[in-house]
Short mmCIF file of C-alpha atoms in Angstrom, two decimals:
data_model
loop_
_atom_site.label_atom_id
_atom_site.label_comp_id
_atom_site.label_asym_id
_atom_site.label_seq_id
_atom_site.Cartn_x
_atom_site.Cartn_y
_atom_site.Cartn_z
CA UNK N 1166 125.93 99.17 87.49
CA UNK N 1167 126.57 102.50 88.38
CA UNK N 1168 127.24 103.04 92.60
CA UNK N 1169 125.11 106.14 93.89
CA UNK N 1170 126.31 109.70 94.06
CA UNK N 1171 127.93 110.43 97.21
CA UNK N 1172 126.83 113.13 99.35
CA UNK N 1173 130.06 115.71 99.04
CA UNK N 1174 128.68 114.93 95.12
CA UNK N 1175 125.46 115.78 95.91
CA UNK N 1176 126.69 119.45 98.07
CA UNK N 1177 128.72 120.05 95.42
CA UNK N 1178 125.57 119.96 93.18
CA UNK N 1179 123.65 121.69 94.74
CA UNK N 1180 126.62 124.51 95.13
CA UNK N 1181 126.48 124.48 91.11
CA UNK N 1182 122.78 124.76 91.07
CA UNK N 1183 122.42 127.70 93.36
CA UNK N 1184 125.01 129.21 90.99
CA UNK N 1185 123.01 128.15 87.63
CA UNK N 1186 119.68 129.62 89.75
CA UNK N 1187 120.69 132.76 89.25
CA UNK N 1188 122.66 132.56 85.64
CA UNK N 1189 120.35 130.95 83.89
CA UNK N 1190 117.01 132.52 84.70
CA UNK N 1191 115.66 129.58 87.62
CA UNK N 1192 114.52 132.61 89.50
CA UNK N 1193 110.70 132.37 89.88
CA UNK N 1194 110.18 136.38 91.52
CA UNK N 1195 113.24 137.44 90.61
CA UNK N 1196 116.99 136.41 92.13
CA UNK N 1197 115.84 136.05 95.99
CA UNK N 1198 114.59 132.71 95.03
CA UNK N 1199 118.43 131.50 94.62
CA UNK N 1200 119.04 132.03 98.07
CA UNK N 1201 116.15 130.49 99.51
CA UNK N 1202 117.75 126.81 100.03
CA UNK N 1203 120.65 128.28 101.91
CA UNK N 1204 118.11 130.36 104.25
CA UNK N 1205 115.96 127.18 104.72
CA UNK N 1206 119.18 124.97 106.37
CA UNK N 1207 120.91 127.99 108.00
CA UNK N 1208 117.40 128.20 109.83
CA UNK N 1209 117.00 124.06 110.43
CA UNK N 1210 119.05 125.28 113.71
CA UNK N 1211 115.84 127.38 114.91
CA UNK N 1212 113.51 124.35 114.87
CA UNK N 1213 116.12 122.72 117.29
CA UNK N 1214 117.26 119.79 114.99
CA UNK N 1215 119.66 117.80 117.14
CA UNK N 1216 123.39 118.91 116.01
CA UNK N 1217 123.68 114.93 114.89
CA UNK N 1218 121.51 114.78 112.38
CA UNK N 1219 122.25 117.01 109.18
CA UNK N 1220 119.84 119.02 107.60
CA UNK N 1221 119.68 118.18 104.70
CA UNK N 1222 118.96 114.82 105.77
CA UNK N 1223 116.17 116.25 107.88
CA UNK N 1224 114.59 117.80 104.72
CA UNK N 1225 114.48 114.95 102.67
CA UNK N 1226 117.38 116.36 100.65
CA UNK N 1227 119.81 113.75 101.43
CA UNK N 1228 119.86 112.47 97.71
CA UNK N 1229 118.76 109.36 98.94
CA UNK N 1230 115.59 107.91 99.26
CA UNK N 1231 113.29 109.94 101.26
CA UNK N 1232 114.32 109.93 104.49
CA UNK N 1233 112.22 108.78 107.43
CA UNK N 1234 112.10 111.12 110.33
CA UNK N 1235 112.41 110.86 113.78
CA UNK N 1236 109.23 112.76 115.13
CA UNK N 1237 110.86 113.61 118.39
CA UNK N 1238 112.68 116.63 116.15
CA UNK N 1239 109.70 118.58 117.40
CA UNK N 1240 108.95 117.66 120.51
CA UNK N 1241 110.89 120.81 122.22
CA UNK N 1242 108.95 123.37 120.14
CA UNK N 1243 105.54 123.58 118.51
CA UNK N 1244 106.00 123.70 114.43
CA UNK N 1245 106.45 126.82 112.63
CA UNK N 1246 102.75 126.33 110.89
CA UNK N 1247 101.13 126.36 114.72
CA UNK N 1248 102.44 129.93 114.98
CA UNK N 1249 100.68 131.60 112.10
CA UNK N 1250 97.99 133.47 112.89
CA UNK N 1251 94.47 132.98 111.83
CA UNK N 1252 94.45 129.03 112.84
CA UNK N 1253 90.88 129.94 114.54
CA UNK N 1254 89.33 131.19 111.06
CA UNK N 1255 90.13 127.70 109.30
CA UNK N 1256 88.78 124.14 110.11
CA UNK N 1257 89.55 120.55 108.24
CA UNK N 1258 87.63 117.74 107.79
CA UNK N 1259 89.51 114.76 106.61
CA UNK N 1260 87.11 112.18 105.15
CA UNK N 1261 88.79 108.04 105.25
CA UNK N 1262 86.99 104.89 105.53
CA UNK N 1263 87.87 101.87 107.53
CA UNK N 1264 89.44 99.84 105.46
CA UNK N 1265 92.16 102.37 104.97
CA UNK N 1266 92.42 104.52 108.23
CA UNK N 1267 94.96 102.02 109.92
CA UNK N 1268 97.31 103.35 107.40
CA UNK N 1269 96.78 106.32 106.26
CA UNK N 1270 95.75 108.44 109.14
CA UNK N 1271 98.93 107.83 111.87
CA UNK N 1272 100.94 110.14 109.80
CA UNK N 1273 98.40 113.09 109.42
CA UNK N 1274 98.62 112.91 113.59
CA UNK N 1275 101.96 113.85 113.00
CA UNK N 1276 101.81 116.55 110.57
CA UNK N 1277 98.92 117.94 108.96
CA UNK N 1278 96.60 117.82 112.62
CA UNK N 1279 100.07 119.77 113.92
CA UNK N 1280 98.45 122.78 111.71
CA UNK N 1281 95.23 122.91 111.68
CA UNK N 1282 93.98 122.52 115.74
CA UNK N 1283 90.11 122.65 114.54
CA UNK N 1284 90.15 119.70 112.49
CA UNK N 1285 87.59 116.90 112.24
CA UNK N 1286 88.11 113.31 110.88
CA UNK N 1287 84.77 111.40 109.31
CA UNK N 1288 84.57 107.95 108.78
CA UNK N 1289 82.14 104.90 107.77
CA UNK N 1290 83.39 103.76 111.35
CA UNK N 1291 83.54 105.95 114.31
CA UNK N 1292 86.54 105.16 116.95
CA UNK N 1293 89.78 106.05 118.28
CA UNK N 1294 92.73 105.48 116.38
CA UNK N 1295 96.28 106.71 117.82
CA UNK N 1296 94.89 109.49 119.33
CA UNK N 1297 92.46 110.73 116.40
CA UNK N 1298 88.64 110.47 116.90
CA UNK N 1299 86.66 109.25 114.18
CA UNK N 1300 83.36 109.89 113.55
CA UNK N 1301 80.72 108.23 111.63
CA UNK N 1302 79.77 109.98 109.25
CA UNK N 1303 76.73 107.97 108.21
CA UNK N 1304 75.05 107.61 111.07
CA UNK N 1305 72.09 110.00 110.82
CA UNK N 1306 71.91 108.94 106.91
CA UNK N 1307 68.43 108.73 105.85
CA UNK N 1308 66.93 105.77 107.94
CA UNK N 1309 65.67 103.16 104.47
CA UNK N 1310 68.90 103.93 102.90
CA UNK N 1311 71.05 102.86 105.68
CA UNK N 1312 69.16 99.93 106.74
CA UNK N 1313 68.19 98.68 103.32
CA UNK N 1314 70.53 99.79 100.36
CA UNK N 1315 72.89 97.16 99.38
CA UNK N 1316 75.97 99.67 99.31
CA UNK N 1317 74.99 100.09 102.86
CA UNK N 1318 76.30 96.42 103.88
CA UNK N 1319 79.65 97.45 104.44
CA UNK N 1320 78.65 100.02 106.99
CA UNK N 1321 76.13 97.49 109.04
CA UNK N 1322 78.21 94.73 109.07
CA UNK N 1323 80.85 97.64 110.78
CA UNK N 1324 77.90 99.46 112.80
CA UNK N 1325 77.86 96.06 114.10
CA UNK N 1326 80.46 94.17 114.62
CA UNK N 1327 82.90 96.99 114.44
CA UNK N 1328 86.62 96.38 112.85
CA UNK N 1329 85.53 92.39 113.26
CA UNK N 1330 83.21 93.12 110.94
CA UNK N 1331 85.78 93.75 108.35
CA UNK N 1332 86.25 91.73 105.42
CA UNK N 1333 90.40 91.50 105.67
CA UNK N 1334 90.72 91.17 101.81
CA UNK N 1335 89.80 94.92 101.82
CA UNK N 1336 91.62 96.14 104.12
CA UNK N 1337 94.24 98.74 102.87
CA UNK N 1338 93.69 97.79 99.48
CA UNK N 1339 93.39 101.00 97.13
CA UNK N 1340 91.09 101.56 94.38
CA UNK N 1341 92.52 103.32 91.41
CA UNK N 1342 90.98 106.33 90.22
CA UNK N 1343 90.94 104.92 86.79
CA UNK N 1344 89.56 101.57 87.83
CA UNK N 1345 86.14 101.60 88.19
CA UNK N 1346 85.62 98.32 87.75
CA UNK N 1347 87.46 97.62 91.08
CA UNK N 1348 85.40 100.62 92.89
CA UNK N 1349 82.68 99.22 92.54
CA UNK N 1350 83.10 95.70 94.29
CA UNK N 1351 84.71 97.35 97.25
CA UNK N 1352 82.53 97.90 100.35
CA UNK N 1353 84.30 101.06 101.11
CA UNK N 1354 84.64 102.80 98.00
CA UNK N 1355 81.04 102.10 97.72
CA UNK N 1356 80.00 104.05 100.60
CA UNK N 1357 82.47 107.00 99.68
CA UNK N 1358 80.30 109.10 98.32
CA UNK N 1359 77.82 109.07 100.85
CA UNK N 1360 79.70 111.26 103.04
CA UNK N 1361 80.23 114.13 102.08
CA UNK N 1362 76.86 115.96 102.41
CA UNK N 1363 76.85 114.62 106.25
CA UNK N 1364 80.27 115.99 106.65
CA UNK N 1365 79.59 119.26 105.75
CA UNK N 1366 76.06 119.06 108.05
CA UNK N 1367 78.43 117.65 110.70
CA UNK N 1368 80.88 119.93 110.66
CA UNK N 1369 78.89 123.42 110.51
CA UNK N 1370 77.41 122.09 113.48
CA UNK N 1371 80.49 121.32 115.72
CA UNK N 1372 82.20 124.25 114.53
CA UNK N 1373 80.04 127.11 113.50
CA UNK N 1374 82.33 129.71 113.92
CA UNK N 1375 85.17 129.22 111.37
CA UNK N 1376 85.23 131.59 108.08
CA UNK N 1377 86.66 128.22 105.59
CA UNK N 1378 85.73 125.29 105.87
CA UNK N 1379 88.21 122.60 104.16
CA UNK N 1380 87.81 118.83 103.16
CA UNK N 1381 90.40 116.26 101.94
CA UNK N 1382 91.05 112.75 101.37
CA UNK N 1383 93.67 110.43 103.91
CA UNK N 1384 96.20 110.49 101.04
CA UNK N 1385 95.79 114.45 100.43
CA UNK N 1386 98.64 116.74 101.85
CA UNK N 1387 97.61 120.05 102.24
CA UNK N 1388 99.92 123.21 102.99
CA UNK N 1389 98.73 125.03 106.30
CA UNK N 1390 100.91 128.21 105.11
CA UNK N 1391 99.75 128.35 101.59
CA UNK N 1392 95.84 127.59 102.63
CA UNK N 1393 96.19 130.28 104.91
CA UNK N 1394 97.18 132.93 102.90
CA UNK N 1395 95.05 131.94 99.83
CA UNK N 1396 91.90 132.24 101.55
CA UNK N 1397 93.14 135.48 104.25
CA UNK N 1398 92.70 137.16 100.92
CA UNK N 1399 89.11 136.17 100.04
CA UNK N 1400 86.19 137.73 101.67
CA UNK N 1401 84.23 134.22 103.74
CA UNK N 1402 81.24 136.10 103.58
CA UNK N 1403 80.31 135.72 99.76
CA UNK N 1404 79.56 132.08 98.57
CA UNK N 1405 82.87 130.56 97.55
CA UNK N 1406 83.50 127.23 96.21
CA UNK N 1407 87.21 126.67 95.39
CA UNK N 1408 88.76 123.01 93.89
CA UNK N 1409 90.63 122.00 90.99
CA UNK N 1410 87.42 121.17 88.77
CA UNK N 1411 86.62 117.78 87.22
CA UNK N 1412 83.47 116.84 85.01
CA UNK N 1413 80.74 113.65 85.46
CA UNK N 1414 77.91 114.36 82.81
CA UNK N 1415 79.05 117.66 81.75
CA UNK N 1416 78.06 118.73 85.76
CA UNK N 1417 81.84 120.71 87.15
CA UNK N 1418 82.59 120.19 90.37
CA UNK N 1419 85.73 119.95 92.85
CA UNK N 1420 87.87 116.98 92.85
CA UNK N 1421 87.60 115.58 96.26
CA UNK N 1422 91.12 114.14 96.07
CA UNK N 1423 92.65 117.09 95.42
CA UNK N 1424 90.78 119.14 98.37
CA UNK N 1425 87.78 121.69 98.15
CA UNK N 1426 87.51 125.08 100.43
CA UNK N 1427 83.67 126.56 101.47
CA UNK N 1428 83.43 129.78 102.70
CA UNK N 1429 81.45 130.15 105.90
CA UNK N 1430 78.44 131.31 104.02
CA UNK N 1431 78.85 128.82 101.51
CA UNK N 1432 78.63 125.87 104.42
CA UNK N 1433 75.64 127.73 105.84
CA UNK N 1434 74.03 128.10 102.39
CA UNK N 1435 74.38 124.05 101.70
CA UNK N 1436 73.61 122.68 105.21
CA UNK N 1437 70.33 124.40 105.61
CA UNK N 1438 69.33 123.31 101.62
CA UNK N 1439 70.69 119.76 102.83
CA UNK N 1440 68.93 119.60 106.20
CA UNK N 1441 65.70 120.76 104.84
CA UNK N 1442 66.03 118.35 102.08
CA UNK N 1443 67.96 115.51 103.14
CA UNK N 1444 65.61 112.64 101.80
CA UNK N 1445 66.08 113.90 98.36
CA UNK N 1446 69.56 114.76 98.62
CA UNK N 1447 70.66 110.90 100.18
CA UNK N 1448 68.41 109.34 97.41
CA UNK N 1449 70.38 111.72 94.54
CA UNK N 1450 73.33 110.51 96.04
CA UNK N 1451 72.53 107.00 95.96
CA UNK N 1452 71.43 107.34 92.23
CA UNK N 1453 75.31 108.88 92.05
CA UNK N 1454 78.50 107.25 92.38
CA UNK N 1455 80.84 110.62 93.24
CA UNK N 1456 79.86 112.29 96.76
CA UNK N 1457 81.96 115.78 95.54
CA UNK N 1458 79.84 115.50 92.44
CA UNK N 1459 76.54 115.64 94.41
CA UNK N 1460 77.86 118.64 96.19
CA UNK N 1461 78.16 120.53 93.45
CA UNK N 1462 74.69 119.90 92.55
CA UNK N 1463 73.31 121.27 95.60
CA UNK N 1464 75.69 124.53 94.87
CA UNK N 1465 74.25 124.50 91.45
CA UNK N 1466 70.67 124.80 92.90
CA UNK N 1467 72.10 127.61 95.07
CA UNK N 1468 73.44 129.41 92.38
CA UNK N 1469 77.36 129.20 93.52
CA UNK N 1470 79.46 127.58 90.92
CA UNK N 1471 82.98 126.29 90.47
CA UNK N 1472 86.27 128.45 91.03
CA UNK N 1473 88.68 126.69 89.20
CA UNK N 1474 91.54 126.41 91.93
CA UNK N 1475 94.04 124.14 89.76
CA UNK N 1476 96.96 123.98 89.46
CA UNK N 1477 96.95 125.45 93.50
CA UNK N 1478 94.49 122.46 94.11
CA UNK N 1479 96.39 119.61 92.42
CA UNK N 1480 95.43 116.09 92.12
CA UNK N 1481 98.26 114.36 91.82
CA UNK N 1482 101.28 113.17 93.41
CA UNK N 1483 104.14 115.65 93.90
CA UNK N 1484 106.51 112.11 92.24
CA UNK N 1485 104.63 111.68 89.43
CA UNK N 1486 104.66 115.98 88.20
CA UNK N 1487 106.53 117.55 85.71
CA UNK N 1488 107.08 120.75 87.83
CA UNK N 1489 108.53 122.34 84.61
CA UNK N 1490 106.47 122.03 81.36
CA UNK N 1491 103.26 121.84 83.12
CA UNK N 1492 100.72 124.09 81.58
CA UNK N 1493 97.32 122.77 82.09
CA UNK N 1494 94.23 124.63 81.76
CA UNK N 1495 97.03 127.48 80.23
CA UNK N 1496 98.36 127.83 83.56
CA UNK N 1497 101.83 127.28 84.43
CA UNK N 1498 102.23 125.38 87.51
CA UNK N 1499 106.02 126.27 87.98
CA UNK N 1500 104.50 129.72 88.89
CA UNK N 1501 101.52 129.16 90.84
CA UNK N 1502 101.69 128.37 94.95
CA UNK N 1503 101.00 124.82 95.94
CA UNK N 1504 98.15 124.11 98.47
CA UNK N 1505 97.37 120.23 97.83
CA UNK N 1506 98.96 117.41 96.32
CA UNK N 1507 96.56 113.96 96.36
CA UNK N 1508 97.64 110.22 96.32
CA UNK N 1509 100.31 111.06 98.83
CA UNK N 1510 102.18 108.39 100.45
CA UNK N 1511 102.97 108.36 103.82
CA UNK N 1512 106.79 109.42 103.29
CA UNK N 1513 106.07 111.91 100.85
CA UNK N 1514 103.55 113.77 103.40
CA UNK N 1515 106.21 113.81 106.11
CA UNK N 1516 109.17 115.17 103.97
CA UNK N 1517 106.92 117.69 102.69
CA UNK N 1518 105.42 118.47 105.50
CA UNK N 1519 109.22 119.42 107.49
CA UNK N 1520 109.89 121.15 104.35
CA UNK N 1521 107.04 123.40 104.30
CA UNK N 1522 107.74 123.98 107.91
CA UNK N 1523 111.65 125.64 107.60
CA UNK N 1524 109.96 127.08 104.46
CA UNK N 1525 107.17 129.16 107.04
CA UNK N 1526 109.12 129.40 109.55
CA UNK N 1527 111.80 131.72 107.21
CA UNK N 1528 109.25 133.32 105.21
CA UNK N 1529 105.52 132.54 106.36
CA UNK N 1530 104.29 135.48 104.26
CA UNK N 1531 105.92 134.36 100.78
CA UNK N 1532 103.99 131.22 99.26
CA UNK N 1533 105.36 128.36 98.67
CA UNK N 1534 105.39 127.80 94.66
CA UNK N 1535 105.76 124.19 92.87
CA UNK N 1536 108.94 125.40 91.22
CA UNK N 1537 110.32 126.25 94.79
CA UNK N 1538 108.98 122.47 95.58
CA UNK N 1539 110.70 121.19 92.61
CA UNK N 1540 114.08 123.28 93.20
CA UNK N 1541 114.46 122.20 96.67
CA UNK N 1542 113.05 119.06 97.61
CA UNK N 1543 112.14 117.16 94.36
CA UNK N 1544 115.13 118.13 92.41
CA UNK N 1545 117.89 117.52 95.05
CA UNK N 1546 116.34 114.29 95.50
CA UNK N 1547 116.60 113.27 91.75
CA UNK N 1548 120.32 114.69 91.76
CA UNK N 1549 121.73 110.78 92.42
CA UNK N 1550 122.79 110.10 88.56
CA UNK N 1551 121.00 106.85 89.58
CA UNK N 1552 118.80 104.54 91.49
CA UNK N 1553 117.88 101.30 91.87
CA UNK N 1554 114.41 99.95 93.14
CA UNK N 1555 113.37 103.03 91.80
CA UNK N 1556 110.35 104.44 88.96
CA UNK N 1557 111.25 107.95 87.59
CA UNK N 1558 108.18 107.60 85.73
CA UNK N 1559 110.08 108.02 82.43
CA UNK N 1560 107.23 107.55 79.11
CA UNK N 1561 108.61 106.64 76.11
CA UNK N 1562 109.56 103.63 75.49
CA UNK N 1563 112.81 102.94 73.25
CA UNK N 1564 112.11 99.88 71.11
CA UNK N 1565 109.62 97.46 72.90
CA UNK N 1566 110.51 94.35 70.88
CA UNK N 1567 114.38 95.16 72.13
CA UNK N 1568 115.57 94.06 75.54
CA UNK N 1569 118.06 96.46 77.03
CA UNK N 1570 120.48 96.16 80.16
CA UNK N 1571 120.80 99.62 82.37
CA UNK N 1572 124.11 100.48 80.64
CA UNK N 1573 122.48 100.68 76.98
CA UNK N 1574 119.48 102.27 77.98
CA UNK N 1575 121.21 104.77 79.58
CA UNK N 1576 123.49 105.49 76.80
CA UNK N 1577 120.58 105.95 74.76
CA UNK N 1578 118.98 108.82 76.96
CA UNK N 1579 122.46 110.28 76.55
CA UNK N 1580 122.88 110.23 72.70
CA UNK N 1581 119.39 112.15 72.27
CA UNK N 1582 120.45 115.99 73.48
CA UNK N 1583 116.46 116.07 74.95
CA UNK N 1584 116.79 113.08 77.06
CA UNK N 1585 116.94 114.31 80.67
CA UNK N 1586 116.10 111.08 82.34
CA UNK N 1587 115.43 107.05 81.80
CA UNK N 1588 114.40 104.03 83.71
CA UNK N 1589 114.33 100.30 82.72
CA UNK N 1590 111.96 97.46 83.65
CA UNK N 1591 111.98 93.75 82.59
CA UNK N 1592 114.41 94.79 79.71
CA UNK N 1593 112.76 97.39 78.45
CA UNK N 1594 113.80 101.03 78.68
CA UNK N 1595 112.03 103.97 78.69
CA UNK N 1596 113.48 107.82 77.98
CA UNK N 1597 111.70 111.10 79.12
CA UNK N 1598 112.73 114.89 78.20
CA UNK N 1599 110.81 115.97 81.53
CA UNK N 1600 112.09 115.58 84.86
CA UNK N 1601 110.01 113.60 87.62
CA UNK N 1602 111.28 112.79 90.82
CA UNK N 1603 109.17 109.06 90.88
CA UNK N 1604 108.94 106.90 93.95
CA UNK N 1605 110.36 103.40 94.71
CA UNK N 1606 109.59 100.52 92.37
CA UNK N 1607 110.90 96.87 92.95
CA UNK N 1608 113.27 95.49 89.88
CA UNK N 1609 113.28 99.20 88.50
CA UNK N 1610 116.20 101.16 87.17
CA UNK N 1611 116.42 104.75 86.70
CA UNK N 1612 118.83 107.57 85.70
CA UNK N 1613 118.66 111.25 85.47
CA UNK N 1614 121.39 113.55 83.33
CA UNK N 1615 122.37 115.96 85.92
CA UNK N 1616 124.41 117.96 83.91
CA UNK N 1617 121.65 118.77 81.76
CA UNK N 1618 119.06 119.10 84.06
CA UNK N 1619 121.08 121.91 85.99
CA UNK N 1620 121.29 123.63 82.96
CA UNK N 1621 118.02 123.81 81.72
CA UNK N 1622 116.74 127.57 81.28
CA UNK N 1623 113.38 128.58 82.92
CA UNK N 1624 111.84 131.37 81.70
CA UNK N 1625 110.96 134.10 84.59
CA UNK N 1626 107.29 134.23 86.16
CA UNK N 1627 104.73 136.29 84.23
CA UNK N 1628 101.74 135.17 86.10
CA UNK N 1629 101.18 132.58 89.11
CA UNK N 1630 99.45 135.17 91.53
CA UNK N 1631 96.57 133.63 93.49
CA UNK N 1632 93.28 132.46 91.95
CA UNK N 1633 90.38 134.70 93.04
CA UNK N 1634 86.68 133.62 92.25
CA UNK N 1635 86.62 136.59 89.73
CA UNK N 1636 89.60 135.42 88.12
#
């Protein structure tokens, strides 16, 4: 078995790939983007990292595992995303459930709350959880339906007992997106998409003022810096509905996973048809299963449809993207500025989130692109030649009637010219000609060709400005 990469292996890597960045065409605006890794470190300094801990390491770019981060890093200064103006225009609402809060909301507390000081966190359960309140967001839910629906059961049993009132076989236990089967015997998934017209309702009313008006899931990471300076441009005053669109009975509408923006008139224009029609609109969405579905029906009704924010709106996991080859929805997400990633784990949120903030703190006005995430903190991650424990998330599989030891499998990635990376579980290997950084896996192997991988050519940016509503 091959022994990891060391770290002077890694530096000197990363030397060769600043150098390849700007022979080979990696530049994604032209060559400034070369230099952008060395700005980010020389700057690490300014956000008063203690001289002990490198970093790189404090990046995530150790070419390790992702590092875990002691929060205390900050504690002398506020974060670089705190200092941008415009914080006042923009409030988020982060929607969880109780089954999951325990862990997924400590780490938001840490980060994403750092940004965004008029945020709001809704709940089936309201309480206080490390320092975050929680409200219920069901609790002015049309009277019958909360006393008498059966998807309802979950929330009494909580409305009365509180967290005793859980059943423990739920808690923390995550419902695919693809496994509806599961959804639908889970208390808490159940009463998912009851919440999201109340949020909105709720959150107009505590905070009137704002001009966008933000919603995301526990597991979505959202970039303060990028948000910001996507919606600075739009005008809050026209009816705006931005997400990266998905489709339930040919109706489009914004993936709640991935995050949805309203513009102030927007959230004015749906509370008021909500409050003067809330009966109809609880019963629609208890005839629905998907709460960001039923939204979209009310902005149907008001005439406002979709803008189609992907790939800036993403709903997937930054470990799981090919950064490179991406073109869904013929839009190349190399180009285009990240704002959300969804199904985030806790690490992953945290080593994006100090990432993003030597990124704003160096150059708040230039976005943040997903091939700038995948040059600097996917990429020098992946840099190890090999892992262990580890899912690369590598397709196609060799020969599944053939059992294979790491050695052979990864020979066979390196006979094929295409092959840039490979993994192997239970015998069986699988090859990939895209890269993906993955996340850990237990009895996993996998292996990425550097060499080839530095050298792959990337054609310069042609498009990837921001997505208006009448683009």
């Amino acid at each position: 078995m091959a022994a990891p990469r060391s770290r002077g292996f890694l530096l000197r890597y990363l030397f060769v790939l600043a150098l390849v960045l700007v022979g080979a065409h990696w530049s994604l605006r032209g060559s400034s983007i070369a230099t952008v890794h060395e700005k980010a470190l020389e700057h690490a300094s300014d956000i008063k990292w203690p001289s002990s801990l490198s970093p790189l390491k404090a990046l995530g770019l150790s070419g390790t595992s992702p590092s875990r981060y002691n929060f205390s890093l900050l504690e002398s200064t506020s974060p670089p995303c705190a200092q941008m103006e415009g914080a006042e225009d923009v409030v988020l609402a982060i929607k969880t459930g109780a089954t999951e809060a325990l862990e997924r909301l400590p780490i938001h507390s840490k980060t994403t709350l750092q940004c965004f000081p008029n945020s709001l966190v809704f709940s089936d359960l309201g309480e206080n959880l490390d320092g975050i309140h929680i409200q219920d967001a069901l609790d002015e839910f049309s009277e019958d339906i909360r006393t008498q629906h059966e998807d309802f059961e979950h929330w009494r049993r909580l409305h009365e007992h509180g967290r005793a009132g859980l059943d423990a076989s739920a808690v923390g236990v995550h419902v695919a997106a693809d496994n509806l089967e599961d959804a639908f015997s889970n208390g808490g998934w159940k009463l998912d998409r009851f919440k999201n017209l109340p949020m909105i309702s709720k959150t107009l009313n505590q905070k009137p003022d704002a001009k966008w008006y933000v919603f995301q899931d526990a597991d979505t990471y959202i970039s303060w810096s990028n948000l910001r300076n996507w919606t600075s441009r739009m005008d809050h005053e026209q009816m705006i509905y931005l997400g990266s669109p998905a489709v339930i009975d040919e109706q489009v509408f914004a993936h709640g996973g991935s995050g949805y923006v309203l513009s102030k008139a927007a959230m004015r224009a749906v509370e008021e048809q909500y409050r003067n029609n809330q009966t109809f609109w609880d019963e629609f969405a208890a005839n629905h299963w998907a709460g960001d579905c039923v939204l979209s029906w009310i902005l149907s009704e008001l005439g406002t449809g979709l803008t189609w924010g992907y790939p800036l709106l993403q709903g997937k996991k930054p470990a799981t993207l090919d950064f490179v080859n991406n073109r869904g929805y013929d839009r190349r997400m190399w180009c285009y500025p990240a704002v959300s990633f969804h199904h985030v784990e806790q690490d992953t949120i945290e080593t994006l989130w100090r990432f993003e903030q030597v990124w704003t703190a160096e150059m708040p006005d230039q976005p943040m692109r997903f091939g700038d995430i995948f040059l600097h903190w996917s990429l020098p991650q992946a840099l190890s030649g090999h892992r262990t424990d580890w899912d690369n998330y590598s397709g196609d599989i060799v020969n599944f009637d053939e059992r294979w030891d790491e050695a052979q499998c990864r020979q066979r990635c390196q006979d094929d010219e295409e092959c840039l990376q490979w993994a192997l579980s239970d015998g069986v290997c699988k090859t990939s000609t895209w890269v993906a950084l993955g996340e850990s896996s237990a009895r996993t192997a996998s292996g990425w060709m550097d060499d080839r991988i530095l050298n792959l050519e990337i054609e310069a940016c042609t498009e990837g400005e921001w997505i208006m509503p009448d683009s």
